[in-house]
Tab-separated table of C-alpha atoms and ligand atoms in Angstrom:
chain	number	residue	atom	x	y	z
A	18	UNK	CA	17.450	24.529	-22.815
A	19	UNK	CA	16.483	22.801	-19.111
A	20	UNK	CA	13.215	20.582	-20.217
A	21	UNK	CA	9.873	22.015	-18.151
A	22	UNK	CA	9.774	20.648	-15.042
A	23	UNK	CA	6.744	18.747	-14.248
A	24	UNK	CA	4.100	19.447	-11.322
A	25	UNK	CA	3.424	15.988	-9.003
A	26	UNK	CA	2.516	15.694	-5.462
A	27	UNK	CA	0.866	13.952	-2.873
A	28	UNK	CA	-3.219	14.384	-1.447
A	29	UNK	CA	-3.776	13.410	2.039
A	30	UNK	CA	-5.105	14.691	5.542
A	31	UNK	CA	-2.969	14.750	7.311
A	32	UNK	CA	0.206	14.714	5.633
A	33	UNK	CA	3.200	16.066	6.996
A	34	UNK	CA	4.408	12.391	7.778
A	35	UNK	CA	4.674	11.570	4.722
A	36	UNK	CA	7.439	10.524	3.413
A	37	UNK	CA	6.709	10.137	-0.639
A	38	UNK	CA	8.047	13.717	-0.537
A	39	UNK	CA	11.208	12.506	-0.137
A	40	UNK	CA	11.145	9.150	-1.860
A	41	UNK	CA	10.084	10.596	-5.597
A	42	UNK	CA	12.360	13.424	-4.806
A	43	UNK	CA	15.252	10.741	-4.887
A	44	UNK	CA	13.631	8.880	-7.625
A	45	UNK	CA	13.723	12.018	-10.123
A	46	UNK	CA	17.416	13.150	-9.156
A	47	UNK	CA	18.833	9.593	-9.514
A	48	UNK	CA	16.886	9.216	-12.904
A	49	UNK	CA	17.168	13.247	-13.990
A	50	UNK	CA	13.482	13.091	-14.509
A	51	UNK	CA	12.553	17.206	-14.807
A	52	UNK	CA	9.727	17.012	-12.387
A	53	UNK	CA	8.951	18.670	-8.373
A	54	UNK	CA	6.618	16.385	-5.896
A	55	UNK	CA	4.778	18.837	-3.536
A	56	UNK	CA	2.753	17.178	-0.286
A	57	UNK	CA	-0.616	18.634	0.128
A	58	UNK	CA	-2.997	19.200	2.854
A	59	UNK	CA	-6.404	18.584	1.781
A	60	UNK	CA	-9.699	18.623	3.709
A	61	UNK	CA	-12.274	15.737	2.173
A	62	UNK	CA	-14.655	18.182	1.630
A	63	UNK	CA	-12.213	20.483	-0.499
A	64	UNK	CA	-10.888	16.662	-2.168
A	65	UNK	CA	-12.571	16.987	-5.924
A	66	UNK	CA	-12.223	20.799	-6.605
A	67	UNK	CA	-8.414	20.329	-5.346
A	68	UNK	CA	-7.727	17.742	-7.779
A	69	UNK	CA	-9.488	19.330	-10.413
A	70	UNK	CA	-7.731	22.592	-9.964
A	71	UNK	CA	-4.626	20.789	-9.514
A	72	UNK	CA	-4.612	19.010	-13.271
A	73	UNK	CA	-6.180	22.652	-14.634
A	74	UNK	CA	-2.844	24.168	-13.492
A	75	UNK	CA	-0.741	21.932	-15.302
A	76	UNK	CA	-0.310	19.224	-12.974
A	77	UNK	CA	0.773	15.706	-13.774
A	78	UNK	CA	0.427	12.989	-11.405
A	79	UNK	CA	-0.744	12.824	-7.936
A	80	UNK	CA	-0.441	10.193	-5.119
A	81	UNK	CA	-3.875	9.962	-3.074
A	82	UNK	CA	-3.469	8.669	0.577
A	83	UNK	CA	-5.920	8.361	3.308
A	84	UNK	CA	-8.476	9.663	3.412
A	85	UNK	CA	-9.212	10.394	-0.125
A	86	UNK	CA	-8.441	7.075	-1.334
A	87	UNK	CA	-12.085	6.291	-1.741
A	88	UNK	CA	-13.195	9.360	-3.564
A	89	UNK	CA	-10.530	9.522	-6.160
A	90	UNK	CA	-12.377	6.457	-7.842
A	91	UNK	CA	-14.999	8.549	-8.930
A	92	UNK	CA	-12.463	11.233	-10.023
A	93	UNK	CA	-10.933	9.266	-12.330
A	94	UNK	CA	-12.071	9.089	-15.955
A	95	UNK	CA	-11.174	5.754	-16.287
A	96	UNK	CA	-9.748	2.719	-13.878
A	97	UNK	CA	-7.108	0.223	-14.558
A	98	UNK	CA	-8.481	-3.396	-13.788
A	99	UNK	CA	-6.251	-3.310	-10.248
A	100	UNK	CA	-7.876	0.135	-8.974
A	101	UNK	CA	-11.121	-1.190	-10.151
A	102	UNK	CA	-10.691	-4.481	-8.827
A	103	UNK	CA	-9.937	-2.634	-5.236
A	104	UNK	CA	-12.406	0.122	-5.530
A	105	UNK	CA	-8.958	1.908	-4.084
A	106	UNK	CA	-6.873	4.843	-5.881
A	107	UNK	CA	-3.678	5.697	-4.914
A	108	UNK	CA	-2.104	6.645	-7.905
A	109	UNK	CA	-3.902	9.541	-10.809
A	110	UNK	CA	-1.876	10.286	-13.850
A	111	UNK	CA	-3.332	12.614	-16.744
A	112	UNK	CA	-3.395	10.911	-20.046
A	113	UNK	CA	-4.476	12.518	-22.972
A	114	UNK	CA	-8.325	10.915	-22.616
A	115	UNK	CA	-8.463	12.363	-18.940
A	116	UNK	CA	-7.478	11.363	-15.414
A	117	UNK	CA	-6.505	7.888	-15.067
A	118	UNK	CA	-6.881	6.101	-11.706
A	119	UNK	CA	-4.428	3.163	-10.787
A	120	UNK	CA	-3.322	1.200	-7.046
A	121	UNK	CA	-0.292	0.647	-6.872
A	122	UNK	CA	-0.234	-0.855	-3.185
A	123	UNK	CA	-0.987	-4.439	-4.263
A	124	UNK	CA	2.354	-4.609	-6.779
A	125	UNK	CA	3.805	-2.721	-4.323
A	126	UNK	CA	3.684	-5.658	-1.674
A	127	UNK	CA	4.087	-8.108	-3.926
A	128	UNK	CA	7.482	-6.547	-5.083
A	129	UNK	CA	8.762	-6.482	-1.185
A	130	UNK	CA	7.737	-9.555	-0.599
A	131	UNK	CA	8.883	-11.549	-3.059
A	132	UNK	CA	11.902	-9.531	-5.188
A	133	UNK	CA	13.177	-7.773	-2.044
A	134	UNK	CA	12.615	-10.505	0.343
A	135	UNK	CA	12.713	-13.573	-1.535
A	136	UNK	CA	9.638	-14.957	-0.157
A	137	UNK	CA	6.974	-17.424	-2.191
A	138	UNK	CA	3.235	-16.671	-2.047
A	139	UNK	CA	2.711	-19.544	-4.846
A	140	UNK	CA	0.968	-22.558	-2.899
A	141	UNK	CA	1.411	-20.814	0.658
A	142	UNK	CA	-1.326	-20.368	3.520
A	143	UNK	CA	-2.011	-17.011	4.125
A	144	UNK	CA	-3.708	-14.597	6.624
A	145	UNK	CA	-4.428	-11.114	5.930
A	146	UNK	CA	-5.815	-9.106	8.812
A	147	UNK	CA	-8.039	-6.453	8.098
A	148	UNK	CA	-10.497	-5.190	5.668
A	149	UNK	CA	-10.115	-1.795	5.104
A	150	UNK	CA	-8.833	-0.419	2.099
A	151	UNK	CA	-4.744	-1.462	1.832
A	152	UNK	CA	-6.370	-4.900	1.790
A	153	UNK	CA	-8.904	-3.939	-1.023
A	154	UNK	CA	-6.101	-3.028	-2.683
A	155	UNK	CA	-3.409	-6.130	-2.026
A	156	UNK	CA	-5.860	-9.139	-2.337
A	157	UNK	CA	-5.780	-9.056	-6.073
A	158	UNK	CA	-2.082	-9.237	-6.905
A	159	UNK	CA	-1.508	-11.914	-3.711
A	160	UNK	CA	-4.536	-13.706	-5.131
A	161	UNK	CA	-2.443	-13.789	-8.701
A	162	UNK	CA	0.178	-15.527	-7.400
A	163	UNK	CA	-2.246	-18.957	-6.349
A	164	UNK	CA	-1.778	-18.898	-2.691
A	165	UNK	CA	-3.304	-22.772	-1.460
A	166	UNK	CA	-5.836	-20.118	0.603
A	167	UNK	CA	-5.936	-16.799	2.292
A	168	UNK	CA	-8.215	-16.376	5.173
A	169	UNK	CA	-9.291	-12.645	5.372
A	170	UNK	CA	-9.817	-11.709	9.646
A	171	UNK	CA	-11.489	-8.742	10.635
A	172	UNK	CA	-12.859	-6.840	13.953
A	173	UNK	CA	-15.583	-6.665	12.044
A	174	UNK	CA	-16.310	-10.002	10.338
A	175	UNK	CA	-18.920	-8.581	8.305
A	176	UNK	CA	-16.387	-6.648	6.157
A	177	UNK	CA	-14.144	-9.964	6.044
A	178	UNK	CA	-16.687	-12.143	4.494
A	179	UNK	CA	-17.824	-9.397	1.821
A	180	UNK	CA	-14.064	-8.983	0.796
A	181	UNK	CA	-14.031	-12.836	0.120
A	182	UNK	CA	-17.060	-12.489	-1.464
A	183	UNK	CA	-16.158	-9.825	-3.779
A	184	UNK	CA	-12.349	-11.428	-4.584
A	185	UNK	CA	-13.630	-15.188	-4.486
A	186	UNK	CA	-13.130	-15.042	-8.606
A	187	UNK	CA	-9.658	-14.630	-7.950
A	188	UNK	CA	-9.146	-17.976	-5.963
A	189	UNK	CA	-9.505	-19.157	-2.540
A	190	UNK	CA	-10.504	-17.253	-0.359
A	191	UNK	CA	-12.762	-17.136	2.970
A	192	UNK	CA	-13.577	-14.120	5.741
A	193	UNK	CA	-13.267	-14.869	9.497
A	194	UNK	CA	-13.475	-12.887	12.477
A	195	UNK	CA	-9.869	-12.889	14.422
A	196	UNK	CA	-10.805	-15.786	16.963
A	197	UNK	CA	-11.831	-18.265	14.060
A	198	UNK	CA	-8.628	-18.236	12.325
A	199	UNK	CA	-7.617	-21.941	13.451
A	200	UNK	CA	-4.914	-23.276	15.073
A	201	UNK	CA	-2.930	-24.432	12.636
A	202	UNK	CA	0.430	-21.745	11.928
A	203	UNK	CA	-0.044	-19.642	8.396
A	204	UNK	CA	3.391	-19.274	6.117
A	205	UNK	CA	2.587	-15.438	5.870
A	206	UNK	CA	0.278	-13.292	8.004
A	207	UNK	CA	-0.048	-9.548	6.775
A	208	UNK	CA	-1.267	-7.194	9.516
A	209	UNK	CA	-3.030	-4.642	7.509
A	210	UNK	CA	-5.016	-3.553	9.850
A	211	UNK	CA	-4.481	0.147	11.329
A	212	UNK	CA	-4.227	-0.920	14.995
A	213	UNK	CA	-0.370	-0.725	15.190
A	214	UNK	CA	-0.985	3.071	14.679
A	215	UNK	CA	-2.602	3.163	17.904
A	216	UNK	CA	0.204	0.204	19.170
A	217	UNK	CA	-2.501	-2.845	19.789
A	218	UNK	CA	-2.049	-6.314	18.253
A	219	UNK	CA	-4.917	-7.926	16.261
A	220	UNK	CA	-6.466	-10.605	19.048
A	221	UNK	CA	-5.233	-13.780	16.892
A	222	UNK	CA	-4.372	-16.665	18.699
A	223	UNK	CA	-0.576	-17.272	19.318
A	224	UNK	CA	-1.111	-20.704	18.056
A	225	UNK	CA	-1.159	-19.238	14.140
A	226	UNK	CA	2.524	-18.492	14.336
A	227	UNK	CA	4.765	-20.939	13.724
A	228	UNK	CA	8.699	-21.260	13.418
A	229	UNK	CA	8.678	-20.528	9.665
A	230	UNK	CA	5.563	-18.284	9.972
A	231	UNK	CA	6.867	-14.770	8.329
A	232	UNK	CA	4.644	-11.994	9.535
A	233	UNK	CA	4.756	-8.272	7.793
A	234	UNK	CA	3.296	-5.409	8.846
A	235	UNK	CA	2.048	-2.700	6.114
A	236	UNK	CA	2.442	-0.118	8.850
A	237	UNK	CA	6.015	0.882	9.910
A	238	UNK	CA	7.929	3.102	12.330
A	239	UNK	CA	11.330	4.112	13.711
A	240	UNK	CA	10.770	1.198	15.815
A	241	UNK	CA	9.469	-2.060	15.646
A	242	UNK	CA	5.793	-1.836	15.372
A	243	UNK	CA	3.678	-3.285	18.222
A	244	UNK	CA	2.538	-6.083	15.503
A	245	UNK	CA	6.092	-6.759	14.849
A	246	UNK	CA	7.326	-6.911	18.456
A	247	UNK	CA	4.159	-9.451	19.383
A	248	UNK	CA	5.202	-11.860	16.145
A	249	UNK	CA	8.654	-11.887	17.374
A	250	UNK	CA	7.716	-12.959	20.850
A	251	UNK	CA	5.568	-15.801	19.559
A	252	UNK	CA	8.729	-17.101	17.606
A	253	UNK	CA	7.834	-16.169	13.796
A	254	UNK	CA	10.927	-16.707	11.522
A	255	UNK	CA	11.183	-13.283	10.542
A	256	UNK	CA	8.692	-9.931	11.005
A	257	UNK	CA	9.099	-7.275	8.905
A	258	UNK	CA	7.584	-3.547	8.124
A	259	UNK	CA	6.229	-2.211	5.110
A	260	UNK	CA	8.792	0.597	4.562
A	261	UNK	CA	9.993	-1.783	1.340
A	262	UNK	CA	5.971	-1.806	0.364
A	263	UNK	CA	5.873	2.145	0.407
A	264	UNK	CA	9.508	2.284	-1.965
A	265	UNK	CA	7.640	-0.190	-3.875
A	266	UNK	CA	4.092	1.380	-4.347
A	267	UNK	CA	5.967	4.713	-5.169
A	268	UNK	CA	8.375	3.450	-7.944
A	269	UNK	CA	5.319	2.249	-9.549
A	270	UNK	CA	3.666	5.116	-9.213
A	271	UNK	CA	6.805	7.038	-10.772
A	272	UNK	CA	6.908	4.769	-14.003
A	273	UNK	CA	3.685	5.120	-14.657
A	274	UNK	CA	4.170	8.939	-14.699
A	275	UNK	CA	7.689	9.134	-16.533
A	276	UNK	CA	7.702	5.656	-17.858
A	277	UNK	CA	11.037	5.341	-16.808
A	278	UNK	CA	11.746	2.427	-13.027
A	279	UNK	CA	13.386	3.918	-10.876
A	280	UNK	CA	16.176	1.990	-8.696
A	281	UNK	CA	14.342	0.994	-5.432
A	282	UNK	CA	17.206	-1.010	-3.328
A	283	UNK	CA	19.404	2.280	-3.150
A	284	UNK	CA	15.941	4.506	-2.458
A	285	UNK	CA	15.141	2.097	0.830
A	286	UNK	CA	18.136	1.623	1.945
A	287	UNK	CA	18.523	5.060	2.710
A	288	UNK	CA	14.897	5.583	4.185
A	289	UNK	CA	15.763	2.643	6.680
A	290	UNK	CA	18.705	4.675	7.909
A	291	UNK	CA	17.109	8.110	7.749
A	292	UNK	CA	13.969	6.870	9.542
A	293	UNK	CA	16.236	4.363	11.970
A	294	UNK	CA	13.648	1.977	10.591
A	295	UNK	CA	14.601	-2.118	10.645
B	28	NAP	P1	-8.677	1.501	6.774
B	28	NAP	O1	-9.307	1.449	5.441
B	28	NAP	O2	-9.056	2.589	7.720
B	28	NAP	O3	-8.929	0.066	7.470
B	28	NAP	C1	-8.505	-0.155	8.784
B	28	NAP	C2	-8.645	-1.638	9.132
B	28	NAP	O4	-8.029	-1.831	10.411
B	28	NAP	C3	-10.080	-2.137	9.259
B	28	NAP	O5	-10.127	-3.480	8.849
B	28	NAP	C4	-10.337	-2.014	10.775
B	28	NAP	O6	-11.313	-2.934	11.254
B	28	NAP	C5	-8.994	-2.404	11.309
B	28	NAP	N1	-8.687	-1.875	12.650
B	28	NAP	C6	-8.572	-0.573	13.014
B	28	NAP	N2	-8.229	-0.480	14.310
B	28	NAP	C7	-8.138	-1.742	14.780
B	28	NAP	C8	-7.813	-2.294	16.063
B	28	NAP	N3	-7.514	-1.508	17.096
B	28	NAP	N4	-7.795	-3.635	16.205
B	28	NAP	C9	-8.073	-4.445	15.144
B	28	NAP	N5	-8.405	-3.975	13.910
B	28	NAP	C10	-8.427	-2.633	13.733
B	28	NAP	O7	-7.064	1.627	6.657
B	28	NAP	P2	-6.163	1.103	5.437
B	28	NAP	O8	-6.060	2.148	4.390
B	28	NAP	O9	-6.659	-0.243	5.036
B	28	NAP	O10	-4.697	1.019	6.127
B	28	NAP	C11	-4.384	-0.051	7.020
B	28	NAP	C12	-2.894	0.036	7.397
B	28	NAP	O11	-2.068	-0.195	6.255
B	28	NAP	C13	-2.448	1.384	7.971
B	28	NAP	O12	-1.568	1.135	9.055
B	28	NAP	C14	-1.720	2.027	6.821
B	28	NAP	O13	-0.733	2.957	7.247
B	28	NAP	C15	-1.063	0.806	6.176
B	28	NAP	N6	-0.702	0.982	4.740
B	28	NAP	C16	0.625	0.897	4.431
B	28	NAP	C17	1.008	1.028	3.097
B	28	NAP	C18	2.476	0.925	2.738
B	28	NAP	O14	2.853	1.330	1.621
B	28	NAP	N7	3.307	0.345	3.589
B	28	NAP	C19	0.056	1.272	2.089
B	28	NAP	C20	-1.291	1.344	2.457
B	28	NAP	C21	-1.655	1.206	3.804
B	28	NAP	P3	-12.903	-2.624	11.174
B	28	NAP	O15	-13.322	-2.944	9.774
B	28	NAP	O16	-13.469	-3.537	12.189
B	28	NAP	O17	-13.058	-1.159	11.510
């Protein structure tokens, strides 16, 4: 007899675009994981009686994009020390004491950037722009790995400094607004900022690129993201998007579901074709 299969899907508003849909449907037939992933449309308002109902019915595991990432904290019966440590949950999964809340965007990075891409973080300068929640969620892991410093920039500087603040425990780390930054080219600059969704370019000075600066983009597109394009032009060694970060986040996601890792290389190679992404 077929095992049950097992109800997961994805909360967000909007969500059509999503492509986890896809990505854990790949993950379950390559492992033969009895399980569907459904994307749902859900209204903030409607957020915590969705969920609820969702895990009443039988459900299993959800992924929580924007803009419920927030919220789902306080749905969660308990944290693990990441999603606490980023106030941030992108990941639910119901154990047998209750709804447990995890973020799996930090390990997620990490996992492009240095399995995928073979780059160090250990003993590197680093600049993360923005201060919204993806980098809530990535400082921790990148913070792990001793960086020499990250420099958090921000629009709004205010945010910047109470990330550093609230990470400083972690290791060295300072907030800036985007015209403080220095002069001096970073190893790695992560654009985490939502502005390549509306196509502008953080207002950093061309001056922190240098030619073995690698930039990386957490957004990502059919085609090179405005961030991506602008690092290129200012002679970066390489500038990549954060397709490999979402294949990443996901399988994470997946084992902590099924307890089984899925294969990721085979999973993003396709996406990059499908979605004529680079
Ligand atoms: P968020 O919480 O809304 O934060 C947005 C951040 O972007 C804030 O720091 C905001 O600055 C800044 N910002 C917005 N528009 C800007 C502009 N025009 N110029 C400069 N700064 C601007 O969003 P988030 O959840 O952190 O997501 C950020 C990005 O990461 C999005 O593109 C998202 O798609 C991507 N992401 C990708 C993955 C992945 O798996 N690849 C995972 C998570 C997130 P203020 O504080 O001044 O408003």
């Amino acid at each position: 007899m077929n095992a049950a299969v097992e109800q997961y899907g994805v909360f967000g508003h909007p969500v059509g675009h999503s492509l986890s849909p896809f990505i854990h449907g790949m993950f379950a037939r390559e492992t033969g994981q009895p399980m569907s992933y459904r994307p749902y449309d859900v209204a903030p308002e409607e957020f915590p009686a969705r969920v609820r109902e969702f895990f009443a019915n039988g459900g299993r595991g959800l992924n929580i994009t924007l803009p419920h990432k927030v919220a789902a904290v306080e749905l969660s019966h308990e944290l693990t020390e990441r999603a606490a440590h980023a106030a941030s949950v992108n990941t639910l999964a119901l154990h047998d004491d209750g709804i447990l809340g995890d973020n799996t965007d930090g390990v997620g990075l990490v996992r492009d950037l240095c399995d995928n891409l073979g780059l160090a973080i250990t003993n590197r300068r680093l600049l993360v722009l923005g201060a919204g929640g993806a980098t809530r969620g990535i400082l921790a892991p990148l913070l792990e790995l001793e960086p020499e410093s990250l420099v958090i920039a921000n629009r709004t500087p205010e945010r910047a400094e109470a990330l550093a603040a609230a990470f400083a425990d972690l290791g060295a780390v300072h907030g800036a607004n985007f015209e403080q930054v220095g002069d001096a080219p970073f190893d790695l600059i992560i654009n985490a900022t939502s502005a390549s969704l509306s196509g502008e370019i953080p207002p950093i000075p061309p001056s922190v690129i240098g030619s073995d600066t690698v930039c990386y983009d957490l957004a990502y597109g059919k085609s090179a993201t405005a961030f991506v394009r602008w690092a290129e032009a200012s002679g970066c060694a390489r500038a990549l998007q954060g397709l490999g970060m979402l294949v990443e986040q996901a399988a994470e996601s997946f084992s902590l579901w099924r307890g089984v890792r899925p294969d990721t290389a085979h999973v993003l190679a396709i996406l990059k074709v499908r979605t004529g992404s680079s």
